[in-house]
Amino acid sequence: MTSDNLVTRVDIDSLGMGRFSGTERDAAVARVLAAVDDPALRGGDFDLPYALMVACDFLEMDGKVDRAVELLRRADTENIRRRNMEPLTRLAALLHKQGQAKEASAIFRRVVKEGLADWTDYDLYADALDESGDQAGALQILVGGQERLTRQGNALFAAQLQRSIDRLRREMGFPDAPAAPHPDPGRHDKEGDPRTLFWPREDFERLSQRWPQIAEKYGTDWDNHRSRVELAGLQLAGEGSKLHLLYADFTAFARLVIQRPDLADPIDEYFEDPALDATDSPWRTERNAPCWCRSGRKYKQCCRRFGMGSL
């Protein structure tokens, strides 16, 4: 098979971000699934845990739950996992939504006992309980997860769960619980201004190819970049502030660099470009809201998967 036919990270992203529809979507799902099953179909940057999770998303949407369950059990057996992509948590959530609460609960207890759970795992499993009508159980999972993370010294991750706890308590008719303590944010740009450039994936990759010394200031790769932005947003939210996001455009930035070769630091000048699309992003985005990175997907299907896992 030629390298052009191998499935790459870009192919997985294109599927995950909803760039296909109809028969093209079905073909893309089948192609990713084939690469999950057959290493010979994978390109050099193929990300197996990510591909498996995206494939399971579409299998669940298409009602092919048995196949999704099979893949997740296989991922556990073959240790296909990484931070924020724990197959057992996804399996427990899927089984609970299918009415297999006893097995789901046993699986999630294993996730916690083996130290595999971070804030996204508690949030994901609680979502499944909530969607199944067990709000009390969902709240118990969230509060228990927050307490464990706080004891482990992960106050920032514990704070991630607070919005879900508050939302659920309001839905149940309770007042908001006191917020979990935030660590000292203290991370701003060099001017101390709570704003930052956010480079969408294609723009970041073009920046990395053309000016890698500039791109590395924003992250080791795009996943790390978006994780750092989300971390800064959460820290500022702990101060009662919002992160002012400036959505960067590579073409506009390149034009500035070419037109102004005298600039010692073109980023400083680009920060003042009135054409920059700006927004005050809420942190943390609600799970069913459009993702803040503007992929067009829901937060729970996009950046929530990665959270701050690549930091």
Tab-separated table of C-alpha atoms in Angstrom, residues 10-270:
chain	number	residue	atom	x	y	z
A	10	VAL	CA	-4.888	14.470	9.947
A	11	ASP	CA	-7.405	11.871	8.725
A	12	ILE	CA	-8.506	11.183	12.297
A	13	ASP	CA	-8.824	14.911	13.009
A	14	SER	CA	-10.857	15.467	9.846
A	15	LEU	CA	-13.279	12.754	10.887
A	16	GLY	CA	-13.423	13.852	14.499
A	17	MET	CA	-14.076	17.480	13.574
A	18	GLY	CA	-17.045	16.556	11.421
A	19	ARG	CA	-15.609	17.450	8.028
A	20	PHE	CA	-17.401	14.570	6.320
A	21	SER	CA	-21.068	13.799	5.824
A	22	GLY	CA	-23.173	11.109	4.184
A	23	THR	CA	-21.302	8.384	2.372
A	24	GLU	CA	-17.973	10.212	2.761
A	25	ARG	CA	-18.417	10.127	6.534
A	26	ASP	CA	-19.247	6.416	6.493
A	27	ALA	CA	-16.186	5.712	4.353
A	28	ALA	CA	-13.960	7.764	6.669
A	29	VAL	CA	-15.237	5.884	9.721
A	30	ALA	CA	-14.614	2.539	7.998
A	31	ARG	CA	-11.111	3.648	7.011
A	32	VAL	CA	-10.152	4.666	10.559
A	33	LEU	CA	-11.636	1.459	11.964
A	34	ALA	CA	-9.636	-0.586	9.463
A	35	ALA	CA	-6.428	1.162	10.597
A	36	VAL	CA	-7.307	0.532	14.245
A	37	ASP	CA	-7.507	-3.171	13.408
A	38	ASP	CA	-4.552	-3.364	10.997
A	39	PRO	CA	-1.176	-1.697	11.768
A	40	ALA	CA	-0.215	-1.968	8.093
A	41	LEU	CA	-2.792	0.726	7.298
A	42	ARG	CA	-1.350	3.309	9.702
A	43	GLY	CA	0.769	6.293	8.748
A	44	GLY	CA	3.765	7.361	10.794
A	45	ASP	CA	1.842	9.818	12.983
A	46	PHE	CA	-1.194	7.577	13.484
A	47	ASP	CA	-2.476	8.034	17.051
A	48	LEU	CA	-4.053	4.740	18.115
A	49	PRO	CA	-5.733	5.834	21.408
A	50	TYR	CA	-7.183	8.915	19.696
A	51	ALA	CA	-8.333	6.944	16.636
A	52	LEU	CA	-10.000	4.363	18.822
A	53	MET	CA	-11.921	6.988	20.814
A	54	VAL	CA	-13.060	8.846	17.678
A	55	ALA	CA	-14.146	5.567	16.092
A	56	CYS	CA	-16.139	4.675	19.217
A	57	ASP	CA	-17.865	8.067	19.078
A	58	PHE	CA	-19.182	7.331	15.611
A	59	LEU	CA	-20.036	3.721	16.375
A	60	GLU	CA	-22.144	4.896	19.307
A	61	MET	CA	-23.826	7.585	17.178
A	62	ASP	CA	-24.612	4.960	14.542
A	63	GLY	CA	-26.112	2.586	17.097
A	64	LYS	CA	-23.270	0.064	16.771
A	65	VAL	CA	-22.775	-0.148	20.517
A	66	ASP	CA	-21.615	-3.783	20.547
A	67	ARG	CA	-18.731	-2.943	18.227
A	68	ALA	CA	-17.786	0.067	20.369
A	69	VAL	CA	-17.827	-2.091	23.512
A	70	GLU	CA	-15.657	-4.682	21.757
A	71	LEU	CA	-13.097	-2.013	20.807
A	72	LEU	CA	-12.970	-0.563	24.317
A	73	ARG	CA	-12.469	-3.980	25.912
A	74	ARG	CA	-9.701	-4.665	23.441
A	75	ALA	CA	-8.080	-1.302	24.257
A	76	ASP	CA	-7.989	-2.247	27.932
A	77	THR	CA	-6.568	-5.720	27.222
A	78	GLU	CA	-3.872	-4.325	24.900
A	79	ASN	CA	-3.207	-1.282	27.125
A	80	ILE	CA	-4.188	1.201	24.428
A	81	ARG	CA	-4.602	4.240	26.652
A	82	ARG	CA	-3.138	7.548	27.652
A	83	ARG	CA	-4.055	10.453	29.877
A	84	ASN	CA	-7.597	11.725	29.226
A	85	MET	CA	-8.276	8.730	26.965
A	86	GLU	CA	-8.948	5.920	29.425
A	87	PRO	CA	-10.916	3.190	27.582
A	88	LEU	CA	-12.357	1.728	30.785
A	89	THR	CA	-14.035	5.019	31.689
A	90	ARG	CA	-15.568	5.250	28.247
A	91	LEU	CA	-16.631	1.600	28.518
A	92	ALA	CA	-18.239	2.178	31.927
A	93	ALA	CA	-20.129	5.221	30.611
A	94	LEU	CA	-21.348	3.345	27.543
A	95	LEU	CA	-22.472	0.308	29.531
A	96	HIS	CA	-24.335	2.476	32.028
A	97	LYS	CA	-26.243	4.194	29.226
A	98	GLN	CA	-27.145	0.720	27.948
A	99	GLY	CA	-28.680	-0.205	31.311
A	100	GLN	CA	-25.768	-2.345	32.543
A	101	ALA	CA	-25.238	-0.244	35.665
A	102	LYS	CA	-23.766	-2.993	37.860
A	103	GLU	CA	-20.935	-3.853	35.465
A	104	ALA	CA	-20.387	-0.182	34.667
A	105	SER	CA	-19.995	0.650	38.351
A	106	ALA	CA	-17.515	-2.185	38.884
A	107	ILE	CA	-15.427	-1.037	35.923
A	108	PHE	CA	-15.312	2.566	37.099
A	109	ARG	CA	-14.334	1.510	40.622
A	110	ARG	CA	-11.400	-0.286	38.998
A	111	VAL	CA	-10.418	2.901	37.145
A	112	VAL	CA	-10.325	4.812	40.433
A	113	LYS	CA	-8.620	2.029	42.414
A	114	GLU	CA	-5.837	1.645	39.830
A	115	GLY	CA	-5.159	5.390	39.786
A	116	LEU	CA	-6.277	5.812	36.173
A	117	ALA	CA	-8.870	8.528	36.864
A	118	ASP	CA	-8.304	12.238	36.350
A	119	TRP	CA	-10.981	14.938	36.317
A	120	THR	CA	-12.184	14.044	32.807
A	121	ASP	CA	-12.899	10.465	33.883
A	122	TYR	CA	-15.072	11.534	36.814
A	123	ASP	CA	-16.853	14.056	34.582
A	124	LEU	CA	-17.456	11.577	31.760
A	125	TYR	CA	-18.828	8.833	33.992
A	126	ALA	CA	-20.983	11.327	35.894
A	127	ASP	CA	-22.388	12.500	32.539
A	128	ALA	CA	-23.513	8.952	31.794
A	129	LEU	CA	-25.273	8.661	35.149
A	130	ASP	CA	-26.895	12.064	34.707
A	131	GLU	CA	-28.122	11.245	31.193
A	132	SER	CA	-29.573	8.002	32.547
A	133	GLY	CA	-31.556	9.886	35.207
A	134	ASP	CA	-29.338	9.114	38.205
A	135	GLN	CA	-28.484	12.678	39.236
A	136	ALA	CA	-27.738	11.714	42.842
A	137	GLY	CA	-25.242	9.100	41.661
A	138	ALA	CA	-23.672	11.584	39.246
A	139	LEU	CA	-23.248	14.157	42.017
A	140	GLN	CA	-21.679	11.535	44.265
A	141	ILE	CA	-19.142	10.668	41.553
A	142	LEU	CA	-18.243	14.334	40.977
A	143	VAL	CA	-17.892	15.258	44.648
A	144	GLY	CA	-15.934	12.087	45.392
A	145	GLY	CA	-13.642	12.769	42.455
A	146	GLN	CA	-13.072	16.340	43.564
A	147	GLU	CA	-12.189	15.223	47.080
A	148	ARG	CA	-9.726	12.600	45.789
A	149	LEU	CA	-8.036	15.041	43.420
A	150	THR	CA	-7.722	17.638	46.191
A	151	ARG	CA	-6.137	15.065	48.530
A	152	GLN	CA	-3.683	14.176	45.765
A	153	GLY	CA	-2.648	17.829	45.487
A	154	ASN	CA	-4.416	18.364	42.149
A	155	ALA	CA	-6.376	21.461	43.183
A	156	LEU	CA	-6.488	22.760	39.616
A	157	PHE	CA	-8.036	19.548	38.297
A	158	ALA	CA	-10.400	19.466	41.283
A	159	ALA	CA	-11.530	22.952	40.301
A	160	GLN	CA	-12.384	21.656	36.841
A	161	LEU	CA	-15.145	19.564	38.406
A	162	GLN	CA	-16.705	22.460	40.309
A	163	ARG	CA	-18.754	23.791	37.381
A	164	SER	CA	-20.259	20.352	36.802
A	165	ILE	CA	-21.033	20.047	40.506
A	166	ASP	CA	-22.678	23.482	40.594
A	167	ARG	CA	-24.697	22.786	37.435
A	168	LEU	CA	-25.951	19.479	38.764
A	169	ARG	CA	-26.800	20.903	42.187
A	170	ARG	CA	-28.817	23.689	40.556
A	171	GLU	CA	-30.704	21.152	38.441
A	172	MET	CA	-31.479	19.206	41.623
A	173	GLY	CA	-32.680	22.360	43.394
A	174	PHE	CA	-29.678	22.807	45.710
A	175	PRO	CA	-27.603	25.973	46.113
A	176	ASP	CA	-24.119	26.041	44.671
A	177	ALA	CA	-21.498	24.303	46.758
A	178	PRO	CA	-18.491	26.357	47.854
A	179	ALA	CA	-15.881	26.470	45.133
A	180	ALA	CA	-12.821	24.286	45.419
A	181	PRO	CA	-9.663	26.273	46.173
A	182	HIS	CA	-7.810	27.567	43.130
A	183	PRO	CA	-4.054	27.559	42.990
A	184	ASP	CA	-2.367	30.900	42.542
A	185	PRO	CA	-2.993	31.687	38.839
A	186	GLY	CA	-0.096	34.064	38.272
A	187	ARG	CA	0.275	33.121	34.588
A	188	HIS	CA	-0.194	36.011	32.221
A	189	ASP	CA	1.616	37.363	29.212
A	190	LYS	CA	4.711	39.473	29.786
A	191	GLU	CA	2.635	42.672	30.061
A	192	GLY	CA	0.473	41.103	32.775
A	193	ASP	CA	-2.577	41.461	30.527
A	194	PRO	CA	-5.045	38.508	30.649
A	195	ARG	CA	-5.137	37.931	26.925
A	196	THR	CA	-3.402	35.516	24.610
A	197	LEU	CA	-3.169	34.502	20.986
A	198	PHE	CA	-4.882	31.254	20.102
A	199	TRP	CA	-3.721	29.634	16.870
A	200	PRO	CA	-6.252	27.270	15.268
A	201	ARG	CA	-4.686	23.963	14.231
A	202	GLU	CA	-3.987	24.746	10.567
A	203	ASP	CA	-2.575	28.161	11.430
A	204	PHE	CA	-0.399	26.742	14.203
A	205	GLU	CA	1.001	24.048	11.925
A	206	ARG	CA	1.819	26.615	9.230
A	207	LEU	CA	3.469	28.816	11.855
A	208	SER	CA	5.524	25.837	13.080
A	209	GLN	CA	6.754	25.106	9.564
A	210	ARG	CA	7.627	28.709	8.699
A	211	TRP	CA	8.747	30.168	12.035
A	212	PRO	CA	9.283	27.319	14.516
A	213	GLN	CA	11.077	29.628	16.963
A	214	ILE	CA	7.865	31.657	17.286
A	215	ALA	CA	5.538	28.645	17.422
A	216	GLU	CA	7.481	27.022	20.257
A	217	LYS	CA	6.580	29.983	22.484
A	218	TYR	CA	2.969	28.825	22.247
A	219	GLY	CA	3.416	25.078	22.628
A	220	THR	CA	5.431	22.034	21.652
A	221	ASP	CA	2.603	21.075	19.286
A	222	TRP	CA	-1.015	22.101	18.731
A	223	ASP	CA	-2.435	19.834	21.431
A	224	ASN	CA	0.003	21.347	23.917
A	225	HIS	CA	-0.891	24.851	22.676
A	226	ARG	CA	-4.627	24.454	23.204
A	227	SER	CA	-4.020	22.804	26.585
A	228	ARG	CA	-1.904	25.751	27.733
A	229	VAL	CA	-4.609	28.178	26.624
A	230	GLU	CA	-7.250	26.231	28.529
A	231	LEU	CA	-5.059	26.116	31.632
A	232	ALA	CA	-4.544	29.898	31.522
A	233	GLY	CA	-8.289	30.396	31.150
A	234	LEU	CA	-9.074	28.227	34.148
A	235	GLN	CA	-6.476	29.978	36.290
A	236	LEU	CA	-7.864	33.409	35.434
A	237	ALA	CA	-11.381	32.146	36.141
A	238	GLY	CA	-10.123	31.390	39.650
A	239	GLU	CA	-9.487	35.124	39.978
A	240	GLY	CA	-12.971	35.948	38.751
A	241	SER	CA	-11.629	37.046	35.353
A	242	LYS	CA	-12.028	35.843	31.771
A	243	LEU	CA	-9.260	35.056	29.361
A	244	HIS	CA	-9.315	37.399	26.377
A	245	LEU	CA	-8.653	35.125	23.391
A	246	LEU	CA	-7.327	36.588	20.161
A	247	TYR	CA	-7.864	34.124	17.311
A	248	ALA	CA	-4.721	34.314	15.194
A	249	ASP	CA	-4.570	34.000	11.420
A	250	PHE	CA	-1.328	32.798	9.852
A	251	THR	CA	-1.859	34.614	6.549
A	252	ALA	CA	-2.355	37.970	8.278
A	253	PHE	CA	0.640	37.382	10.550
A	254	ALA	CA	2.880	36.388	7.618
A	255	ARG	CA	1.808	39.517	5.757
A	256	LEU	CA	2.871	41.629	8.729
A	257	VAL	CA	6.276	39.913	8.967
A	258	ILE	CA	6.938	40.419	5.244
A	259	GLN	CA	5.802	44.040	5.236
A	260	ARG	CA	7.659	44.965	8.426
A	261	PRO	CA	11.040	43.187	8.393
A	262	ASP	CA	12.319	45.828	10.834
A	263	LEU	CA	10.188	44.493	13.698
A	264	ALA	CA	12.232	42.980	16.503
A	265	ASP	CA	9.215	41.018	17.736
A	266	PRO	CA	6.356	40.830	15.214
A	267	ILE	CA	4.119	39.140	17.794
A	268	ASP	CA	4.006	42.374	19.847
A	269	GLU	CA	2.814	44.270	16.800
A	270	TYR	CA	0.369	41.537	15.798
